[in-house]
Amino acid sequence: MPTAVELTPTGRVILGMVAYGRQTGYEIKQFVDKTTRHFWAASYGQIYPELARLERQGLLRGRPDPAGGRQRTVYELTDAGLQALKGWLASDAELVFELRDEGMLKLFFSDMGSPEQRISNIRAMRERHERTLAQLCALEDTSAHMPDGPRLTLELGIGLHRGVIDWCEATERMLAQHADQQGNAG
Amino acid sequence: MPTAVELTPTGRVILGMVAYGRQTGYEIKQFVDKTTRHFWAASYGQIYPELARLERQGLLRGRPDPAGGRQRTVYELTDAGLQALKGWLASDAELVFELRDEGMLKLFFSDMGSPEQRISNIRAMRERHERTLAQLCALEDTSAHMPDGPRLTLELGIGLHRGVIDWCEATERMLAQHADQQGNAG
DNA sequence: AAATGCATGTAAGACGTTACATGATTTT
DNA sequence: AAAATCATGTAACGTCTTACATGCATTT
């Protein structure tokens, strides 16, 4: 049994996307932006070099397939590529989980600002998550055509952002009330 | 009115931490790991060079203050540094929000694996979030001594991870039941 | 004719982690 | 005596974003 192939972070999403039928770098990018972007993004600057590398590794096979006079390379998984994908899905290595939330950081340091600023920061966080939620909900309408995996991540994403929005609403109310009491007392 | 100072991502957390009374790179790192790490991490490899840069920018003032024979540099905010921090807190620029969740990515592609793998992946996600939640809850016991900002982010973090855990539990149950029905029918 | 979409790619730079190196002090 | 903690720092590497460049096809 050969040593398991180590996939780079971007390699994982690309291999999966090819397995899900995306054939070109362009298609992969479109689909990533539509579906996984909220929890796993990828840019052209990563995708194209990584496609080439995965081909050199023997995990993908690329074939020129111009549409009209337009250059185009379609990719498919090799046997090794399918194995690598399944190996990653089956592995129990520690899962990457990284969150970087500037709204939370501002909230953390909000004691250095005014109470009004704290509230408006929470409002900005809420509006941000509301925009994301709207995008996810728009996607939900078409989720009947999606496989179970994508449907489940969409559900989880919606629940996640909804949870933050609820917390923001409740906290905005609480802080506003607190401010009222201060105001009335003074 | 001078142009607002542009803070690097790590610069923001450092300035805030110094404003909150952390005086050395070492102290900043300890406190980041204890408090903001779940939504904003920082490593020594970032902190020390950034401290030097912030000093060159005139936002921090460093002063050697050896404890015994042990080298030590304590930092404090300059007026410009306090202004830069407050400027950032007051700005309404788009908030950085980045999530990178390998568990969700695996779930997304879980149609390439078995139903059992999907369930065990969700279990792994849940266990991961349970570990984080435990750390946050341990912190909660001492939150009485914390300012409002840190207390609020702690609450939000707890709610966030609890939400994901709940979703995982419910989905694990649903998928297990689904598997049972398939099993009984066959 | 212009704008949008399809399609590929690179270069520069920003950002971050890991691993390593050093050495004093305090605790066990 | 050993281990843990305090304390600072760098070098190498991995990763990612942004901006740019190119050019054909389709839609307006």
Short mmCIF file of C-alpha atoms (C1' of nucleotides) in Angstrom, two decimals, chain B residues 24-26 44-45 48-49 70-73 100, chain D residues 4-12 15-17:
data_model
loop_
_atom_site.label_atom_id
_atom_site.label_comp_id
_atom_site.label_asym_id
_atom_site.label_seq_id
_atom_site.Cartn_x
_atom_site.Cartn_y
_atom_site.Cartn_z
CA THR B 24 5.60 42.57 26.03
CA GLY B 25 5.47 40.38 22.94
CA TYR B 26 5.33 37.39 25.20
CA TYR B 44 5.52 35.03 17.46
CA GLY B 45 6.73 35.15 13.88
CA TYR B 48 7.84 40.54 17.17
CA PRO B 49 8.48 41.98 13.70
CA ARG B 70 16.42 38.55 31.56
CA GLN B 71 15.98 40.66 28.45
CA ARG B 72 12.62 42.32 28.21
CA THR B 73 11.04 45.18 26.25
CA ARG B 100 -11.76 27.99 6.41
"C1'" DA D 4 8.83 24.50 32.94
"C1'" DT D 5 8.28 29.30 32.25
"C1'" DC D 6 9.71 33.92 30.76
"C1'" DA D 7 11.49 36.28 26.92
"C1'" DT D 8 13.08 37.51 22.17
"C1'" DG D 9 13.92 36.81 17.72
"C1'" DT D 10 14.85 34.91 12.68
"C1'" DA D 11 14.77 32.07 8.44
"C1'" DA D 12 12.46 29.23 5.48
"C1'" DT D 15 -0.18 29.98 1.04
"C1'" DC D 16 -3.18 33.40 -0.74
"C1'" DT D 17 -4.75 37.81 -2.88
#
